[in-house]
Amino acid sequence: MAKQQLFILGPRSCLLNLHLIVFCLASNCGVDVPLQPGAPDDRWESWLADNLQVDLEDELLSQPDDEEWTRLIEACASGDSPTCSTFGVEQWNLTSFHAVWMEGLTGNEMPCDEDYSLIRKRCGDRIVCNLVDGKVRIVGARGELERRTLKAWSKLPHLFAIQLKMEDSPDADLTGIALPSSLRVVELQGLPAAGAYSRVAALLREQGQVQGLHIQPEQLVEDWVEVDLAEFCGLDLVHFTAYVINVAGSAIPECWNKMRNLRQFYCTNCMMTSPPSALRGLLSLRSFVAFRQSEMIPCKLRRAKDPSRCKPSWETRYGSKDDGVRESTGEWNDFQ
């Protein structure tokens, strides 16, 4: 039986990151929530006692550097083993654009003439290259959501992954654009212009071959971007990741049950409020991660419709941050 990974959803958008008593009103807006008795300390242990087994899924999500990537290859070359737990990850380059980048050529090569005529850049300069049938071909590209960019990408026969900046563009009319059939990974970054997700979702549904969808808007905002996951129904996803989004309807839409090859669903800080019933019966699913669904900094409590429904999370009770134990700075992204 395959190993499975599960984190339970949190309550409605009231898991506020209310930290220790803070005497600086500028950082915590005067919110006074003391450290609760019995809060866990900052010591924790790996889910495996021997600490020798690599969690491949988690490591890939963390965007490993060159040294870490080499370590992952050494530990996980044979898949699940005493040194590696894959949690269902079979094709690494479907898990993120970063993984595609790490698999690309690293010598500042020039793409072949056919591809260079479309994107006049060296490999490593916003494009990822690999050898295909003896030629250096463009397999990944970064760019803005604009017509001229997607038009050029549509002519790349080996384009496997794209990373799109979703900000507004004066050249955002995508009528008549068709993504190449080779495309398998799409990563959407930044704060989207009005209707941007809908326009991109329509292109993905028409193309119908994307297997990895990754949504990464900005954390440094008070209200997270609403995303209607139903717009991506019709895709046959294998990997889905997102964070700091406001899932429309606060739940995974029922139409996701038709994604019969979905292996990974990762959506943290996504404002969901109910169990993932839409994924019931998916025998393909190996990993479901959805922790810290509605966590916010203390200042948000001042604007909550019903503050009495809000309670501090595990991290709040300890004041845990990436860089140690401390109070919130008051910045909207300072909750983890």
Tab-separated table of C-alpha atoms in Angstrom:
chain	number	residue	atom	x	y	z
A	1	MET	CA	0.000	0.000	0.000
A	2	ALA	CA	1.398	3.412	-0.950
A	3	LYS	CA	2.266	5.806	1.833
A	4	GLN	CA	-0.040	8.769	2.137
A	5	GLN	CA	0.457	12.199	3.634
A	6	LEU	CA	-2.435	14.121	5.203
A	7	PHE	CA	-2.796	17.430	6.989
A	8	ILE	CA	-6.223	18.362	8.344
A	9	LEU	CA	-7.970	21.548	7.232
A	10	GLY	CA	-8.276	24.399	9.691
A	11	PRO	CA	-11.424	26.377	10.645
A	12	ARG	CA	-12.967	29.293	8.756
A	13	SER	CA	-10.723	32.294	8.065
A	14	CYS	CA	-9.976	32.877	11.718
A	15	LEU	CA	-6.758	30.989	12.303
A	16	LEU	CA	-5.116	34.344	12.821
A	17	ASN	CA	-1.457	34.509	13.562
A	18	LEU	CA	-1.958	36.290	16.897
A	19	HIS	CA	1.444	36.281	18.510
A	20	LEU	CA	2.866	36.861	21.967
A	21	ILE	CA	1.955	39.965	23.973
A	22	VAL	CA	3.405	42.794	21.967
A	23	PHE	CA	4.145	46.208	23.319
A	24	CYS	CA	4.779	47.768	19.919
A	25	LEU	CA	1.397	48.886	18.577
A	26	ALA	CA	2.849	49.507	15.133
A	27	SER	CA	3.509	45.798	14.574
A	28	ASN	CA	0.452	44.190	16.153
A	29	CYS	CA	-2.182	46.924	15.886
A	30	GLY	CA	-2.721	46.782	19.634
A	31	VAL	CA	-3.938	43.177	19.583
A	32	ASP	CA	-3.045	41.549	22.887
A	33	VAL	CA	-3.093	37.746	22.846
A	34	PRO	CA	-0.710	36.140	25.353
A	35	LEU	CA	1.137	32.912	24.821
A	36	GLN	CA	-1.245	30.145	25.840
A	37	PRO	CA	-0.306	27.649	28.584
A	38	GLY	CA	0.911	24.318	27.289
A	39	ALA	CA	2.105	25.680	23.971
A	40	PRO	CA	4.526	23.297	22.244
A	41	ASP	CA	8.171	24.229	22.223
A	42	ASP	CA	10.234	24.775	19.099
A	43	ARG	CA	11.736	21.307	19.123
A	44	TRP	CA	10.289	18.890	16.620
A	45	GLU	CA	11.203	15.554	15.127
A	46	SER	CA	11.088	14.246	11.610
A	47	TRP	CA	8.148	12.031	10.722
A	48	LEU	CA	10.744	9.263	10.403
A	49	ALA	CA	12.713	8.323	13.480
A	50	ASP	CA	16.061	7.746	11.791
A	51	ASN	CA	16.084	11.097	9.933
A	52	LEU	CA	17.803	9.386	7.003
A	53	GLN	CA	14.909	9.162	4.558
A	54	VAL	CA	14.383	12.114	2.210
A	55	ASP	CA	10.828	13.426	1.743
A	56	LEU	CA	11.136	13.994	-2.007
A	57	GLU	CA	7.830	15.815	-2.425
A	58	ASP	CA	8.612	18.327	0.309
A	59	GLU	CA	12.184	18.866	-0.902
A	60	LEU	CA	11.044	19.593	-4.468
A	61	LEU	CA	8.475	22.102	-3.207
A	62	SER	CA	11.283	23.889	-1.351
A	63	GLN	CA	13.086	24.701	-4.637
A	64	PRO	CA	16.432	22.989	-3.924
A	65	ASP	CA	19.701	24.605	-4.941
A	66	ASP	CA	22.401	22.788	-6.929
A	67	GLU	CA	23.884	21.034	-3.908
A	68	GLU	CA	20.487	19.958	-2.602
A	69	TRP	CA	19.431	18.790	-6.063
A	70	THR	CA	22.494	16.545	-6.271
A	71	ARG	CA	21.676	15.115	-2.850
A	72	LEU	CA	18.111	14.372	-3.980
A	73	ILE	CA	19.355	12.561	-7.082
A	74	GLU	CA	21.669	10.439	-4.962
A	75	ALA	CA	18.947	9.615	-2.410
A	76	CYS	CA	15.994	9.132	-4.749
A	77	ALA	CA	17.425	7.767	-7.993
A	78	SER	CA	15.613	4.468	-7.372
A	79	GLY	CA	12.329	5.939	-6.126
A	80	ASP	CA	10.979	4.736	-2.797
A	81	SER	CA	13.818	3.213	-0.829
A	82	PRO	CA	15.426	3.277	2.643
A	83	THR	CA	16.879	6.688	1.674
A	84	CYS	CA	13.846	8.228	-0.047
A	85	SER	CA	10.080	8.494	0.247
A	86	THR	CA	8.579	9.930	-2.935
A	87	PHE	CA	4.918	10.285	-1.834
A	88	GLY	CA	3.954	9.382	-5.374
A	89	VAL	CA	6.313	11.748	-7.216
A	90	GLU	CA	7.467	9.899	-10.312
A	91	GLN	CA	8.236	12.654	-12.808
A	92	TRP	CA	10.119	15.388	-10.991
A	93	ASN	CA	9.729	18.034	-13.684
A	94	LEU	CA	5.940	18.030	-13.285
A	95	THR	CA	6.186	19.295	-9.700
A	96	SER	CA	7.340	22.855	-10.492
A	97	PHE	CA	8.941	25.139	-13.057
A	98	HIS	CA	12.011	25.163	-10.798
A	99	ALA	CA	12.453	21.418	-11.291
A	100	VAL	CA	12.375	21.923	-15.072
A	101	TRP	CA	14.989	24.647	-14.650
A	102	MET	CA	17.228	22.333	-12.595
A	103	GLU	CA	17.068	19.650	-15.297
A	104	GLY	CA	18.048	22.095	-18.053
A	105	LEU	CA	21.412	22.741	-19.673
A	106	THR	CA	23.695	24.908	-17.548
A	107	GLY	CA	26.446	26.045	-19.930
A	108	ASN	CA	24.904	29.278	-21.270
A	109	GLU	CA	24.304	27.585	-24.623
A	110	MET	CA	22.492	29.113	-27.576
A	111	PRO	CA	19.185	27.570	-28.679
A	112	CYS	CA	19.009	26.150	-32.189
A	113	ASP	CA	18.269	28.626	-34.983
A	114	GLU	CA	14.579	27.695	-35.180
A	115	ASP	CA	13.943	28.463	-31.519
A	116	TYR	CA	16.307	31.447	-31.323
A	117	SER	CA	14.383	33.143	-34.126
A	118	LEU	CA	11.364	33.158	-31.781
A	119	ILE	CA	13.067	34.014	-28.475
A	120	ARG	CA	16.414	35.733	-28.903
A	121	LYS	CA	17.963	34.721	-25.588
A	122	ARG	CA	20.664	32.389	-24.375
A	123	CYS	CA	19.767	29.334	-22.354
A	124	GLY	CA	19.485	30.348	-18.710
A	125	ASP	CA	18.260	33.874	-19.557
A	126	ARG	CA	14.522	33.416	-18.871
A	127	ILE	CA	14.526	30.223	-20.948
A	128	VAL	CA	15.385	26.599	-20.182
A	129	CYS	CA	17.071	24.450	-22.806
A	130	ASN	CA	17.691	20.758	-23.294
A	131	LEU	CA	19.035	18.519	-26.015
A	132	VAL	CA	16.288	17.092	-28.217
A	133	ASP	CA	17.322	14.937	-31.184
A	134	GLY	CA	20.804	16.423	-31.041
A	135	LYS	CA	19.621	20.062	-31.055
A	136	VAL	CA	19.498	22.593	-28.221
A	137	ARG	CA	15.777	23.278	-27.906
A	138	ILE	CA	13.805	25.615	-25.646
A	139	VAL	CA	11.806	23.493	-23.173
A	140	GLY	CA	10.917	26.151	-20.590
A	141	ALA	CA	10.234	29.883	-20.623
A	142	ARG	CA	9.457	32.730	-18.229
A	143	GLY	CA	7.428	35.722	-19.311
A	144	GLU	CA	4.502	38.090	-18.873
A	145	LEU	CA	0.860	37.419	-19.679
A	146	GLU	CA	0.805	39.227	-23.016
A	147	ARG	CA	-0.125	38.318	-26.534
A	148	ARG	CA	3.289	38.649	-28.174
A	149	THR	CA	4.901	36.400	-25.544
A	150	LEU	CA	2.320	33.620	-25.796
A	151	LYS	CA	2.302	33.887	-29.587
A	152	ALA	CA	6.052	33.207	-29.677
A	153	TRP	CA	5.698	30.351	-27.191
A	154	SER	CA	2.936	28.780	-29.298
A	155	LYS	CA	5.487	28.133	-32.063
A	156	LEU	CA	7.999	26.280	-29.858
A	157	PRO	CA	7.463	22.566	-30.626
A	158	HIS	CA	9.261	21.278	-27.517
A	159	LEU	CA	8.067	23.793	-24.908
A	160	PHE	CA	7.369	21.743	-21.771
A	161	ALA	CA	6.944	24.367	-19.014
A	162	ILE	CA	6.045	28.040	-18.686
A	163	GLN	CA	6.121	30.497	-15.808
A	164	LEU	CA	3.673	33.354	-16.305
A	165	LYS	CA	3.659	36.692	-14.491
A	166	MET	CA	-0.020	37.502	-14.148
A	167	GLU	CA	0.127	41.294	-13.798
A	168	ASP	CA	-1.889	43.480	-16.139
A	169	SER	CA	-0.606	44.045	-19.647
A	170	PRO	CA	-1.760	46.374	-22.455
A	171	ASP	CA	-1.229	43.409	-24.806
A	172	ALA	CA	-3.387	40.878	-22.945
A	173	ASP	CA	-5.837	39.887	-25.698
A	174	LEU	CA	-5.247	36.155	-26.116
A	175	THR	CA	-7.839	35.580	-28.852
A	176	GLY	CA	-6.624	32.976	-31.337
A	177	ILE	CA	-3.618	31.934	-29.251
A	178	ALA	CA	-3.067	28.166	-28.959
A	179	LEU	CA	-0.514	26.728	-26.550
A	180	PRO	CA	1.827	24.067	-27.980
A	181	SER	CA	0.767	20.449	-27.524
A	182	SER	CA	4.096	19.700	-25.799
A	183	LEU	CA	3.241	21.918	-22.794
A	184	ARG	CA	2.854	20.002	-19.516
A	185	VAL	CA	3.706	22.442	-16.675
A	186	VAL	CA	2.197	25.882	-16.012
A	187	GLU	CA	3.166	28.126	-13.108
A	188	LEU	CA	1.145	31.314	-12.497
A	189	GLN	CA	2.921	33.954	-10.431
A	190	GLY	CA	2.124	37.398	-9.058
A	191	LEU	CA	-1.066	39.368	-8.502
A	192	PRO	CA	-3.338	38.785	-11.493
A	193	ALA	CA	-5.076	41.386	-13.587
A	194	ALA	CA	-8.887	41.197	-13.648
A	195	GLY	CA	-9.949	38.028	-15.454
A	196	ALA	CA	-6.378	36.836	-15.955
A	197	TYR	CA	-6.909	33.406	-14.415
A	198	SER	CA	-10.016	32.900	-16.543
A	199	ARG	CA	-8.166	33.756	-19.751
A	200	VAL	CA	-5.313	31.390	-18.943
A	201	ALA	CA	-7.661	28.618	-17.787
A	202	ALA	CA	-9.470	28.790	-21.138
A	203	LEU	CA	-6.172	28.304	-22.972
A	204	LEU	CA	-5.273	25.341	-20.756
A	205	ARG	CA	-8.639	23.657	-21.249
A	206	GLU	CA	-8.356	24.055	-25.008
A	207	GLN	CA	-4.827	22.615	-25.033
A	208	GLY	CA	-5.823	19.830	-22.657
A	209	GLN	CA	-2.374	18.336	-21.995
A	210	VAL	CA	-1.131	20.179	-18.889
A	211	GLN	CA	-0.338	17.858	-15.979
A	212	GLY	CA	1.293	20.216	-13.487
A	213	LEU	CA	-0.505	23.429	-12.398
A	214	HIS	CA	1.092	25.703	-9.802
A	215	ILE	CA	-0.423	28.978	-8.544
A	216	GLN	CA	1.773	31.368	-6.582
A	217	PRO	CA	0.391	34.899	-6.086
A	218	GLU	CA	1.858	37.460	-3.675
A	219	GLN	CA	1.775	37.058	0.108
A	220	LEU	CA	2.310	40.737	0.831
A	221	VAL	CA	-1.372	41.698	0.525
A	222	GLU	CA	-4.207	41.946	3.026
A	223	ASP	CA	-6.776	40.039	0.966
A	224	TRP	CA	-5.614	37.006	-0.950
A	225	VAL	CA	-6.504	36.544	-4.606
A	226	GLU	CA	-9.717	34.622	-5.281
A	227	VAL	CA	-9.230	31.603	-7.522
A	228	ASP	CA	-12.115	29.581	-8.944
A	229	LEU	CA	-10.669	26.073	-9.161
A	230	ALA	CA	-13.672	25.008	-11.250
A	231	GLU	CA	-12.156	26.924	-14.172
A	232	PHE	CA	-9.447	24.274	-14.359
A	233	CYS	CA	-11.889	21.385	-14.566
A	234	GLY	CA	-11.389	19.425	-17.755
A	235	LEU	CA	-7.640	19.223	-17.196
A	236	ASP	CA	-6.094	15.851	-16.322
A	237	LEU	CA	-3.731	17.125	-13.645
A	238	VAL	CA	-1.141	14.980	-11.899
A	239	HIS	CA	0.312	17.674	-9.622
A	240	PHE	CA	-1.420	20.772	-8.226
A	241	THR	CA	0.131	23.261	-5.813
A	242	ALA	CA	-1.018	26.671	-4.574
A	243	TYR	CA	-0.622	28.947	-1.573
A	244	VAL	CA	-2.034	32.223	-0.229
A	245	ILE	CA	-5.118	32.108	-2.428
A	246	ASN	CA	-8.805	32.457	-1.580
A	247	VAL	CA	-10.473	29.375	-3.061
A	248	ALA	CA	-13.865	30.381	-4.458
A	249	GLY	CA	-16.636	28.697	-2.487
A	250	SER	CA	-14.107	27.761	0.218
A	251	ALA	CA	-13.975	24.177	-1.081
A	252	ILE	CA	-12.531	22.027	-3.858
A	253	PRO	CA	-15.185	21.874	-6.622
A	254	GLU	CA	-16.828	18.524	-7.300
A	255	CYS	CA	-15.608	18.482	-10.904
A	256	TRP	CA	-12.080	17.810	-9.645
A	257	ASN	CA	-13.247	14.256	-8.973
A	258	LYS	CA	-12.815	13.635	-12.704
A	259	MET	CA	-9.044	14.159	-12.485
A	260	ARG	CA	-8.405	10.431	-12.249
A	261	ASN	CA	-4.603	10.764	-12.405
A	262	LEU	CA	-4.215	13.393	-9.676
A	263	ARG	CA	-1.377	12.306	-7.371
A	264	GLN	CA	-0.596	15.482	-5.424
A	265	PHE	CA	-2.907	18.218	-4.102
A	266	TYR	CA	-1.041	20.881	-2.121
A	267	CYS	CA	-2.948	24.024	-1.141
A	268	THR	CA	-1.773	25.812	2.003
A	269	ASN	CA	-3.282	29.100	3.207
A	270	CYS	CA	-6.111	28.681	0.692
A	271	MET	CA	-9.137	29.728	2.833
A	272	MET	CA	-10.860	26.340	2.472
A	273	THR	CA	-13.329	25.429	5.204
A	274	SER	CA	-14.539	21.910	4.478
A	275	PRO	CA	-13.009	18.445	3.976
A	276	PRO	CA	-11.866	17.572	0.438
A	277	SER	CA	-14.922	15.468	-0.428
A	278	ALA	CA	-14.455	16.251	-4.126
A	279	LEU	CA	-11.361	14.039	-4.102
A	280	ARG	CA	-13.116	11.028	-2.628
A	281	GLY	CA	-12.459	7.783	-4.448
A	282	LEU	CA	-9.354	9.036	-6.272
A	283	LEU	CA	-7.118	5.980	-6.035
A	284	SER	CA	-4.343	7.914	-7.775
A	285	LEU	CA	-4.005	10.420	-4.888
A	286	ARG	CA	-0.824	9.938	-2.862
A	287	SER	CA	-0.448	13.271	-1.088
A	288	PHE	CA	-2.942	15.835	0.220
A	289	VAL	CA	-1.541	18.841	2.096
A	290	ALA	CA	-3.758	21.705	3.274
A	291	PHE	CA	-2.479	23.167	6.534
A	292	ARG	CA	-2.818	26.747	7.881
A	293	GLN	CA	-5.885	27.465	5.772
A	294	SER	CA	-6.800	30.918	7.088
A	295	GLU	CA	-3.863	32.197	9.051
A	296	MET	CA	-3.277	35.947	9.264
A	297	ILE	CA	-1.248	38.433	11.273
A	298	PRO	CA	-2.751	40.124	14.386
A	299	CYS	CA	-3.687	43.325	12.524
A	300	LYS	CA	-6.306	41.398	10.543
A	301	LEU	CA	-8.276	40.761	13.751
A	302	ARG	CA	-9.172	44.471	13.839
A	303	ARG	CA	-10.987	44.042	10.520
A	304	ALA	CA	-12.609	40.650	11.108
A	305	LYS	CA	-16.407	40.584	10.852
A	306	ASP	CA	-16.658	38.335	13.905
A	307	PRO	CA	-13.438	38.418	15.990
A	308	SER	CA	-14.978	36.046	18.545
A	309	ARG	CA	-14.696	33.224	16.010
A	310	CYS	CA	-10.962	33.727	15.654
A	311	LYS	CA	-8.441	31.698	17.602
A	312	PRO	CA	-4.643	31.435	17.548
A	313	SER	CA	-3.070	28.614	15.586
A	314	TRP	CA	-0.332	26.204	16.688
A	315	GLU	CA	2.320	28.585	15.359
A	316	THR	CA	0.663	31.505	17.131
A	317	ARG	CA	0.718	29.780	20.502
A	318	TYR	CA	4.460	29.510	20.213
A	319	GLY	CA	5.196	32.623	18.125
A	320	SER	CA	6.990	30.429	15.592
A	321	LYS	CA	8.553	32.050	12.517
A	322	ASP	CA	10.973	30.862	9.873
A	323	ASP	CA	13.717	32.886	11.516
A	324	GLY	CA	12.889	31.978	15.130
A	325	VAL	CA	10.423	32.879	17.860
A	326	ARG	CA	9.226	36.490	17.786
A	327	GLU	CA	6.182	38.730	17.392
A	328	SER	CA	4.716	39.785	14.063
A	329	THR	CA	6.278	42.724	12.250
A	330	GLY	CA	2.864	43.910	11.049
A	331	GLU	CA	3.621	43.121	7.408
A	332	TRP	CA	0.845	41.143	5.715
A	333	ASN	CA	3.208	38.332	4.739
A	334	ASP	CA	4.682	37.876	8.232
A	335	PHE	CA	2.579	34.910	9.312
A	336	GLN	CA	4.901	31.984	8.670
